[in-house]
PDB file of C-alpha atoms in Angstrom:
ATOM      1  CA  UNK A   1       0.601 -29.396 -18.323  1.00 62.00           C
ATOM      2  CA  UNK A   2       2.850 -30.318 -21.235  1.00 66.00           C
ATOM      3  CA  UNK A   3       1.447 -32.563 -23.950  1.00 74.00           C
ATOM      4  CA  UNK A   4       2.911 -34.721 -26.673  1.00 72.00           C
ATOM      5  CA  UNK A   5       2.950 -33.308 -30.196  1.00 81.00           C
ATOM      6  CA  UNK A   6       0.177 -35.564 -31.505  1.00 84.00           C
ATOM      7  CA  UNK A   7      -2.164 -34.508 -28.688  1.00 84.00           C
ATOM      8  CA  UNK A   8      -1.297 -30.850 -29.228  1.00 86.00           C
ATOM      9  CA  UNK A   9      -2.126 -31.134 -32.924  1.00 88.00           C
ATOM     10  CA  UNK A  10      -5.449 -32.807 -32.112  1.00 89.00           C
ATOM     11  CA  UNK A  11      -6.311 -30.003 -29.705  1.00 90.00           C
ATOM     12  CA  UNK A  12      -5.511 -27.367 -32.337  1.00 92.00           C
ATOM     13  CA  UNK A  13      -7.924 -29.074 -34.728  1.00 93.00           C
ATOM     14  CA  UNK A  14     -10.664 -29.312 -32.070  1.00 92.00           C
ATOM     15  CA  UNK A  15     -10.127 -25.694 -31.059  1.00 95.00           C
ATOM     16  CA  UNK A  16     -10.678 -24.473 -34.609  1.00 95.00           C
ATOM     17  CA  UNK A  17     -13.816 -26.609 -34.909  1.00 95.00           C
ATOM     18  CA  UNK A  18     -15.331 -25.623 -31.564  1.00 94.00           C
ATOM     19  CA  UNK A  19     -14.383 -21.949 -31.420  1.00 97.00           C
ATOM     20  CA  UNK A  20     -13.107 -20.896 -34.849  1.00 96.00           C
ATOM     21  CA  UNK A  21     -16.246 -18.757 -35.312  1.00 97.00           C
ATOM     22  CA  UNK A  22     -15.805 -17.012 -31.954  1.00 98.00           C
ATOM     23  CA  UNK A  23     -13.143 -14.586 -33.192  1.00 98.00           C
ATOM     24  CA  UNK A  24     -13.238 -11.456 -35.346  1.00 98.00           C
ATOM     25  CA  UNK A  25     -10.467  -9.290 -36.817  1.00 98.00           C
ATOM     26  CA  UNK A  26     -10.029  -5.713 -35.626  1.00 98.00           C
ATOM     27  CA  UNK A  27      -8.107  -2.833 -37.160  1.00 96.00           C
ATOM     28  CA  UNK A  28      -7.794   0.798 -36.118  1.00 95.00           C
ATOM     29  CA  UNK A  29      -6.844   4.040 -37.854  1.00 92.00           C
ATOM     30  CA  UNK A  30      -7.081   7.832 -37.567  1.00 89.00           C
ATOM     31  CA  UNK A  31      -9.662   8.367 -40.321  1.00 85.00           C
ATOM     32  CA  UNK A  32     -11.357   6.394 -43.101  1.00 82.00           C
ATOM     33  CA  UNK A  33      -8.863   5.570 -45.826  1.00 81.00           C
ATOM     34  CA  UNK A  34      -5.825   6.166 -43.609  1.00 85.00           C
ATOM     35  CA  UNK A  35      -3.129   3.588 -43.033  1.00 85.00           C
ATOM     36  CA  UNK A  36      -3.963   0.978 -40.438  1.00 90.00           C
ATOM     37  CA  UNK A  37      -2.351   1.736 -37.082  1.00 90.00           C
ATOM     38  CA  UNK A  38      -2.679  -1.768 -35.730  1.00 94.00           C
ATOM     39  CA  UNK A  39      -4.336  -5.148 -36.077  1.00 97.00           C
ATOM     40  CA  UNK A  40      -5.886  -7.257 -33.336  1.00 98.00           C
ATOM     41  CA  UNK A  41      -8.282 -10.106 -32.622  1.00 98.00           C
ATOM     42  CA  UNK A  42     -11.509  -9.969 -30.601  1.00 98.00           C
ATOM     43  CA  UNK A  43     -13.739 -12.809 -29.430  1.00 98.00           C
ATOM     44  CA  UNK A  44     -17.316 -13.374 -28.323  1.00 98.00           C
ATOM     45  CA  UNK A  45     -17.847 -14.187 -24.642  1.00 98.00           C
ATOM     46  CA  UNK A  46     -21.171 -15.248 -23.106  1.00 96.00           C
ATOM     47  CA  UNK A  47     -21.253 -14.212 -19.452  1.00 92.00           C
ATOM     48  CA  UNK A  48     -23.641 -16.179 -17.231  1.00 87.00           C
ATOM     49  CA  UNK A  49     -25.385 -13.555 -15.092  1.00 83.00           C
ATOM     50  CA  UNK A  50     -28.079 -15.660 -13.412  1.00 81.00           C
ATOM     51  CA  UNK A  51     -30.953 -18.030 -13.963  1.00 76.00           C
ATOM     52  CA  UNK A  52     -34.745 -17.781 -14.107  1.00 78.00           C
ATOM     53  CA  UNK A  53     -37.576 -20.275 -14.569  1.00 77.00           C
ATOM     54  CA  UNK A  54     -37.208 -19.667 -18.294  1.00 76.00           C
ATOM     55  CA  UNK A  55     -33.489 -20.507 -18.371  1.00 77.00           C
ATOM     56  CA  UNK A  56     -30.074 -18.939 -17.962  1.00 79.00           C
ATOM     57  CA  UNK A  57     -29.566 -15.174 -18.231  1.00 84.00           C
ATOM     58  CA  UNK A  58     -26.455 -14.332 -20.240  1.00 87.00           C
ATOM     59  CA  UNK A  59     -24.801 -11.146 -21.427  1.00 92.00           C
ATOM     60  CA  UNK A  60     -22.782 -11.389 -24.632  1.00 97.00           C
ATOM     61  CA  UNK A  61     -19.606  -9.329 -25.004  1.00 98.00           C
ATOM     62  CA  UNK A  62     -16.917  -8.851 -27.615  1.00 98.00           C
ATOM     63  CA  UNK A  63     -13.588  -8.901 -25.753  1.00 98.00           C
ATOM     64  CA  UNK A  64     -10.154  -7.670 -26.794  1.00 98.00           C
ATOM     65  CA  UNK A  65      -7.117  -5.874 -25.416  1.00 98.00           C
ATOM     66  CA  UNK A  66      -7.814  -2.240 -24.542  1.00 98.00           C
ATOM     67  CA  UNK A  67      -4.741  -1.171 -26.535  1.00 97.00           C
ATOM     68  CA  UNK A  68      -6.551  -2.336 -29.689  1.00 97.00           C
ATOM     69  CA  UNK A  69      -9.480   0.051 -29.127  1.00 97.00           C
ATOM     70  CA  UNK A  70      -7.837   3.439 -28.550  1.00 93.00           C
ATOM     71  CA  UNK A  71      -8.375   5.089 -31.930  1.00 93.00           C
ATOM     72  CA  UNK A  72     -10.714   7.518 -33.622  1.00 93.00           C
ATOM     73  CA  UNK A  73     -11.890   4.894 -36.102  1.00 96.00           C
ATOM     74  CA  UNK A  74     -11.934   1.136 -36.081  1.00 96.00           C
ATOM     75  CA  UNK A  75     -13.212  -1.708 -38.181  1.00 96.00           C
ATOM     76  CA  UNK A  76     -14.611  -5.032 -37.082  1.00 97.00           C
ATOM     77  CA  UNK A  77     -13.984  -7.412 -39.940  1.00 95.00           C
ATOM     78  CA  UNK A  78     -16.577  -9.820 -41.263  1.00 94.00           C
ATOM     79  CA  UNK A  79     -15.760 -13.415 -42.175  1.00 92.00           C
ATOM     80  CA  UNK A  80     -17.972 -15.630 -44.365  1.00 92.00           C
ATOM     81  CA  UNK A  81     -18.129 -18.288 -41.655  1.00 94.00           C
ATOM     82  CA  UNK A  82     -19.688 -15.949 -39.060  1.00 95.00           C
ATOM     83  CA  UNK A  83     -22.525 -14.442 -41.108  1.00 95.00           C
ATOM     84  CA  UNK A  84     -25.757 -15.888 -42.428  1.00 95.00           C
ATOM     85  CA  UNK A  85     -25.895 -15.689 -45.400  1.00 93.00           C
ATOM     86  CA  UNK A  86     -22.165 -16.007 -45.890  1.00 89.00           C
ATOM     87  CA  UNK A  87     -22.021 -13.407 -48.686  1.00 85.00           C
ATOM     88  CA  UNK A  88     -22.831 -10.675 -46.138  1.00 81.00           C
ATOM     89  CA  UNK A  89     -19.079 -10.689 -45.504  1.00 75.00           C
ATOM     90  CA  UNK A  90     -18.499  -9.235 -48.971  1.00 73.00           C
ATOM     91  CA  UNK A  91     -18.923  -5.794 -47.375  1.00 69.00           C
ATOM     92  CA  UNK A  92     -15.534  -6.327 -45.747  1.00 78.00           C
ATOM     93  CA  UNK A  93     -16.242  -5.007 -42.265  1.00 91.00           C
ATOM     94  CA  UNK A  94     -18.153  -2.721 -39.932  1.00 95.00           C
ATOM     95  CA  UNK A  95     -16.611   0.749 -39.881  1.00 94.00           C
ATOM     96  CA  UNK A  96     -16.995   2.460 -36.499  1.00 95.00           C
ATOM     97  CA  UNK A  97     -16.363   6.159 -35.844  1.00 95.00           C
ATOM     98  CA  UNK A  98     -15.578   7.024 -32.218  1.00 95.00           C
ATOM     99  CA  UNK A  99     -14.166   3.529 -31.961  1.00 96.00           C
ATOM    100  CA  UNK A 100     -12.842   3.987 -28.443  1.00 96.00           C
ATOM    101  CA  UNK A 101     -16.274   5.126 -27.298  1.00 96.00           C
ATOM    102  CA  UNK A 102     -17.903   1.850 -28.361  1.00 96.00           C
ATOM    103  CA  UNK A 103     -16.167  -0.132 -25.613  1.00 98.00           C
ATOM    104  CA  UNK A 104     -16.344  -0.562 -21.865  1.00 97.00           C
ATOM    105  CA  UNK A 105     -12.739   0.113 -20.885  1.00 98.00           C
ATOM    106  CA  UNK A 106     -11.139  -1.863 -18.058  1.00 98.00           C
ATOM    107  CA  UNK A 107      -7.681  -0.267 -17.926  1.00 97.00           C
ATOM    108  CA  UNK A 108      -6.712  -1.903 -14.646  1.00 97.00           C
ATOM    109  CA  UNK A 109      -6.496  -5.243 -16.474  1.00 98.00           C
ATOM    110  CA  UNK A 110      -5.808  -3.979 -20.013  1.00 98.00           C
ATOM    111  CA  UNK A 111      -9.105  -5.254 -21.459  1.00 98.00           C
ATOM    112  CA  UNK A 112     -12.001  -3.690 -23.389  1.00 98.00           C
ATOM    113  CA  UNK A 113     -15.481  -5.207 -23.656  1.00 98.00           C
ATOM    114  CA  UNK A 114     -18.212  -4.267 -26.142  1.00 98.00           C
ATOM    115  CA  UNK A 115     -21.848  -5.233 -25.525  1.00 96.00           C
ATOM    116  CA  UNK A 116     -22.942  -6.983 -28.703  1.00 97.00           C
ATOM    117  CA  UNK A 117     -26.463  -5.569 -28.977  1.00 96.00           C
ATOM    118  CA  UNK A 118     -25.258  -2.961 -31.470  1.00 96.00           C
ATOM    119  CA  UNK A 119     -23.590  -5.620 -33.611  1.00 97.00           C
ATOM    120  CA  UNK A 120     -26.769  -7.667 -33.760  1.00 97.00           C
ATOM    121  CA  UNK A 121     -28.772  -4.524 -34.569  1.00 96.00           C
ATOM    122  CA  UNK A 122     -26.372  -3.643 -37.381  1.00 94.00           C
ATOM    123  CA  UNK A 123     -26.738  -7.125 -38.872  1.00 95.00           C
ATOM    124  CA  UNK A 124     -30.534  -6.962 -38.690  1.00 95.00           C
ATOM    125  CA  UNK A 125     -30.550  -3.572 -40.439  1.00 94.00           C
ATOM    126  CA  UNK A 126     -28.357  -5.026 -43.201  1.00 92.00           C
ATOM    127  CA  UNK A 127     -30.562  -8.096 -43.669  1.00 93.00           C
ATOM    128  CA  UNK A 128     -28.310 -10.775 -42.218  1.00 95.00           C
ATOM    129  CA  UNK A 129     -27.528 -12.335 -38.835  1.00 96.00           C
ATOM    130  CA  UNK A 130     -24.496 -13.486 -36.926  1.00 96.00           C
ATOM    131  CA  UNK A 131     -23.559 -17.175 -36.939  1.00 96.00           C
ATOM    132  CA  UNK A 132     -20.945 -17.339 -34.229  1.00 96.00           C
ATOM    133  CA  UNK A 133     -19.535 -19.467 -31.468  1.00 97.00           C
ATOM    134  CA  UNK A 134     -18.767 -18.034 -28.028  1.00 97.00           C
ATOM    135  CA  UNK A 135     -16.345 -18.630 -25.219  1.00 97.00           C
ATOM    136  CA  UNK A 136     -18.849 -19.472 -22.478  1.00 96.00           C
ATOM    137  CA  UNK A 137     -18.566 -19.328 -18.708  1.00 93.00           C
ATOM    138  CA  UNK A 138     -18.177 -23.104 -18.797  1.00 92.00           C
ATOM    139  CA  UNK A 139     -14.991 -22.697 -20.867  1.00 95.00           C
ATOM    140  CA  UNK A 140     -13.637 -19.570 -19.121  1.00 96.00           C
ATOM    141  CA  UNK A 141     -11.005 -20.639 -16.586  1.00 96.00           C
ATOM    142  CA  UNK A 142     -11.791 -20.134 -12.911  1.00 94.00           C
ATOM    143  CA  UNK A 143      -9.300 -18.810 -10.395  1.00 95.00           C
ATOM    144  CA  UNK A 144      -8.270 -22.308  -9.274  1.00 93.00           C
ATOM    145  CA  UNK A 145      -7.395 -23.341 -12.833  1.00 93.00           C
ATOM    146  CA  UNK A 146      -5.365 -20.175 -13.355  1.00 95.00           C
ATOM    147  CA  UNK A 147      -3.638 -20.634  -9.996  1.00 95.00           C
ATOM    148  CA  UNK A 148      -2.594 -24.091 -11.168  1.00 93.00           C
ATOM    149  CA  UNK A 149      -0.270 -22.596 -13.800  1.00 94.00           C
ATOM    150  CA  UNK A 150       3.190 -22.507 -12.244  1.00 94.00           C
ATOM    151  CA  UNK A 151       6.675 -21.316 -13.103  1.00 93.00           C
ATOM    152  CA  UNK A 152       7.312 -24.386 -15.262  1.00 94.00           C
ATOM    153  CA  UNK A 153       6.076 -23.996 -18.856  1.00 94.00           C
ATOM    154  CA  UNK A 154       2.618 -25.363 -19.650  1.00 92.00           C
ATOM    155  CA  UNK A 155       1.062 -25.924 -23.063  1.00 93.00           C
ATOM    156  CA  UNK A 156      -1.072 -23.027 -24.309  1.00 95.00           C
ATOM    157  CA  UNK A 157      -3.051 -22.573 -27.507  1.00 97.00           C
ATOM    158  CA  UNK A 158      -3.714 -19.146 -29.042  1.00 98.00           C
ATOM    159  CA  UNK A 159      -6.613 -18.791 -31.488  1.00 98.00           C
ATOM    160  CA  UNK A 160      -6.195 -15.672 -33.598  1.00 98.00           C
ATOM    161  CA  UNK A 161      -6.614 -13.968 -36.935  1.00 98.00           C
ATOM    162  CA  UNK A 162      -3.140 -13.257 -38.248  1.00 97.00           C
ATOM    163  CA  UNK A 163      -2.104 -10.754 -40.898  1.00 97.00           C
ATOM    164  CA  UNK A 164      -1.015 -12.141 -44.271  1.00 95.00           C
ATOM    165  CA  UNK A 165       1.209 -10.282 -46.744  1.00 93.00           C
ATOM    166  CA  UNK A 166      -1.848  -9.328 -48.811  1.00 91.00           C
ATOM    167  CA  UNK A 167      -3.625  -7.882 -45.762  1.00 89.00           C
ATOM    168  CA  UNK A 168      -6.053 -10.796 -45.371  1.00 92.00           C
ATOM    169  CA  UNK A 169      -6.720 -12.177 -41.891  1.00 95.00           C
ATOM    170  CA  UNK A 170      -6.342 -15.981 -41.873  1.00 96.00           C
ATOM    171  CA  UNK A 171      -7.556 -18.123 -38.982  1.00 97.00           C
ATOM    172  CA  UNK A 172      -4.549 -19.399 -37.064  1.00 96.00           C
ATOM    173  CA  UNK A 173      -4.122 -21.574 -33.994  1.00 96.00           C
ATOM    174  CA  UNK A 174      -0.613 -21.780 -32.560  1.00 95.00           C
ATOM    175  CA  UNK A 175       0.916 -23.894 -29.828  1.00 94.00           C
ATOM    176  CA  UNK A 176       2.808 -21.837 -27.265  1.00 94.00           C
ATOM    177  CA  UNK A 177       3.962 -22.046 -23.664  1.00 96.00           C
ATOM    178  CA  UNK A 178       2.572 -20.119 -20.715  1.00 97.00           C
ATOM    179  CA  UNK A 179       4.226 -19.590 -17.323  1.00 96.00           C
ATOM    180  CA  UNK A 180       3.490 -17.839 -14.061  1.00 96.00           C
ATOM    181  CA  UNK A 181       5.379 -14.575 -13.585  1.00 93.00           C
ATOM    182  CA  UNK A 182       4.628 -13.402 -10.051  1.00 93.00           C
ATOM    183  CA  UNK A 183       0.885 -12.737  -9.938  1.00 94.00           C
ATOM    184  CA  UNK A 184       0.594 -12.788 -13.742  1.00 95.00           C
ATOM    185  CA  UNK A 185       0.584 -15.323 -16.545  1.00 97.00           C
ATOM    186  CA  UNK A 186       2.774 -14.832 -19.595  1.00 97.00           C
ATOM    187  CA  UNK A 187       3.029 -16.366 -23.042  1.00 97.00           C
ATOM    188  CA  UNK A 188       6.762 -16.905 -23.325  1.00 96.00           C
ATOM    189  CA  UNK A 189       7.298 -15.915 -26.984  1.00 96.00           C
ATOM    190  CA  UNK A 190       6.466 -12.871 -29.077  1.00 96.00           C
ATOM    191  CA  UNK A 191       3.356 -13.477 -31.157  1.00 97.00           C
ATOM    192  CA  UNK A 192       2.759 -12.313 -34.754  1.00 96.00           C
ATOM    193  CA  UNK A 193       0.816  -9.231 -35.831  1.00 96.00           C
ATOM    194  CA  UNK A 194      -2.914  -9.477 -35.236  1.00 97.00           C
ATOM    195  CA  UNK A 195      -2.680 -11.679 -32.136  1.00 98.00           C
ATOM    196  CA  UNK A 196      -3.206  -8.981 -29.509  1.00 98.00           C
ATOM    197  CA  UNK A 197      -6.618  -9.542 -27.923  1.00 98.00           C
ATOM    198  CA  UNK A 198      -6.789 -13.205 -28.964  1.00 98.00           C
ATOM    199  CA  UNK A 199      -7.997 -15.873 -26.526  1.00 98.00           C
ATOM    200  CA  UNK A 200      -5.456 -18.172 -24.877  1.00 98.00           C
ATOM    201  CA  UNK A 201      -6.425 -21.731 -23.968  1.00 97.00           C
ATOM    202  CA  UNK A 202      -4.992 -24.410 -21.735  1.00 94.00           C
ATOM    203  CA  UNK A 203      -5.980 -28.031 -21.281  1.00 88.00           C
ATOM    204  CA  UNK A 204      -7.198 -29.461 -17.998  1.00 76.00           C
ATOM    205  CA  UNK A 205      -8.575 -32.805 -16.936  1.00 68.00           C
ATOM    206  CA  UNK A 206     -12.211 -33.509 -16.093  1.00 67.00           C
ATOM    207  CA  UNK A 207     -13.161 -35.722 -13.152  1.00 59.00           C
ATOM    208  CA  UNK A 208     -13.604 -38.664 -15.515  1.00 68.00           C
ATOM    209  CA  UNK A 209     -10.087 -38.141 -16.846  1.00 61.00           C
ATOM    210  CA  UNK A 210     -10.963 -36.580 -20.204  1.00 72.00           C
ATOM    211  CA  UNK A 211      -9.108 -33.499 -21.452  1.00 74.00           C
ATOM    212  CA  UNK A 212     -11.029 -30.210 -21.379  1.00 85.00           C
ATOM    213  CA  UNK A 213     -10.217 -26.847 -22.958  1.00 91.00           C
ATOM    214  CA  UNK A 214     -10.176 -23.853 -20.636  1.00 95.00           C
ATOM    215  CA  UNK A 215      -9.790 -20.232 -21.784  1.00 97.00           C
ATOM    216  CA  UNK A 216      -7.149 -18.637 -19.568  1.00 98.00           C
ATOM    217  CA  UNK A 217      -7.810 -15.125 -20.881  1.00 98.00           C
ATOM    218  CA  UNK A 218      -6.578 -12.914 -23.698  1.00 98.00           C
ATOM    219  CA  UNK A 219      -3.279 -11.721 -25.133  1.00 98.00           C
ATOM    220  CA  UNK A 220      -2.053  -8.269 -24.103  1.00 98.00           C
ATOM    221  CA  UNK A 221       0.519  -6.253 -26.109  1.00 97.00           C
ATOM    222  CA  UNK A 222       4.008  -7.710 -26.205  1.00 94.00           C
ATOM    223  CA  UNK A 223       6.755  -6.833 -23.769  1.00 91.00           C
ATOM    224  CA  UNK A 224      10.130  -8.371 -22.917  1.00 88.00           C
ATOM    225  CA  UNK A 225       9.821 -10.964 -25.665  1.00 90.00           C
ATOM    226  CA  UNK A 226       6.448 -12.312 -24.563  1.00 96.00           C
ATOM    227  CA  UNK A 227       2.899 -11.310 -23.704  1.00 98.00           C
ATOM    228  CA  UNK A 228       1.066 -10.962 -20.434  1.00 98.00           C
ATOM    229  CA  UNK A 229      -2.302 -12.732 -20.363  1.00 98.00           C
ATOM    230  CA  UNK A 230      -5.318 -10.869 -18.959  1.00 98.00           C
ATOM    231  CA  UNK A 231      -6.778 -13.810 -17.057  1.00 98.00           C
ATOM    232  CA  UNK A 232     -10.468 -14.662 -16.976  1.00 97.00           C
ATOM    233  CA  UNK A 233     -10.801 -14.451 -13.199  1.00 96.00           C
ATOM    234  CA  UNK A 234      -9.803 -10.774 -13.464  1.00 97.00           C
ATOM    235  CA  UNK A 235     -11.896 -10.192 -16.594  1.00 98.00           C
ATOM    236  CA  UNK A 236     -15.038 -11.599 -14.977  1.00 96.00           C
ATOM    237  CA  UNK A 237     -14.554  -9.617 -11.775  1.00 96.00           C
ATOM    238  CA  UNK A 238     -13.830  -6.366 -13.630  1.00 97.00           C
ATOM    239  CA  UNK A 239     -16.893  -6.667 -15.892  1.00 97.00           C
ATOM    240  CA  UNK A 240     -19.136  -7.523 -12.928  1.00 95.00           C
ATOM    241  CA  UNK A 241     -17.860  -4.522 -10.944  1.00 95.00           C
ATOM    242  CA  UNK A 242     -18.165  -2.099 -13.878  1.00 95.00           C
ATOM    243  CA  UNK A 243     -21.737  -3.168 -14.684  1.00 93.00           C
ATOM    244  CA  UNK A 244     -23.024  -3.774 -11.153  1.00 89.00           C
ATOM    245  CA  UNK A 245     -25.721  -1.120 -11.515  1.00 76.00           C
ATOM    246  CA  UNK A 246     -27.120  -2.584 -14.748  1.00 74.00           C
ATOM    247  CA  UNK A 247     -27.609  -6.268 -13.929  1.00 64.00           C
TER     248      UNK A 247
END
């Protein structure tokens, strides 16, 4: 679906309001103090596992591209808007040795997923708590939505933490185009530094005719002037298969 410019701008604003606190900056390097090898974005995802008399059972993950996690050390950046109190972000970030070992790797789809229990435990030990938003199962695109993306360009919205000249990581939402490329979806242009791992959104229509955001998946490393999207139907299936013995 292509949209007029005014509608696209309205969606960008709504996206930042609804999910601006779902994303975190990542960086990776060989050792503490070494030059950064790469920047990326990760986002919180709440997976609906089941339901009980007491309510829904969800597992929370931090998702990103696997390519962003293959390093000896990594840092998950803190932003004032995602911590309570906000000044907890003055520490800069959470340094992680054995960074690659902190993630569930799903190489067949190019995605890595981190259970967030350790992040919540870290915050509790430091005397603060997370104040985040999540991409929920209700927002994650199902297979039929993804199958509806064809060879003609459709509007797509990427929510990411870019990389400024001074090394800061500003919140950015950009309007792009996504197309079907065989069995895959692709963002048709090369995205700036820091966008790998970021969530990609499309707009669908509810039964009552209202527009609804759907998260198609996440940005994989660039190739051939664009980026393949790891789609949410594959992400959900891969996580379920990899954790089948722990549910």
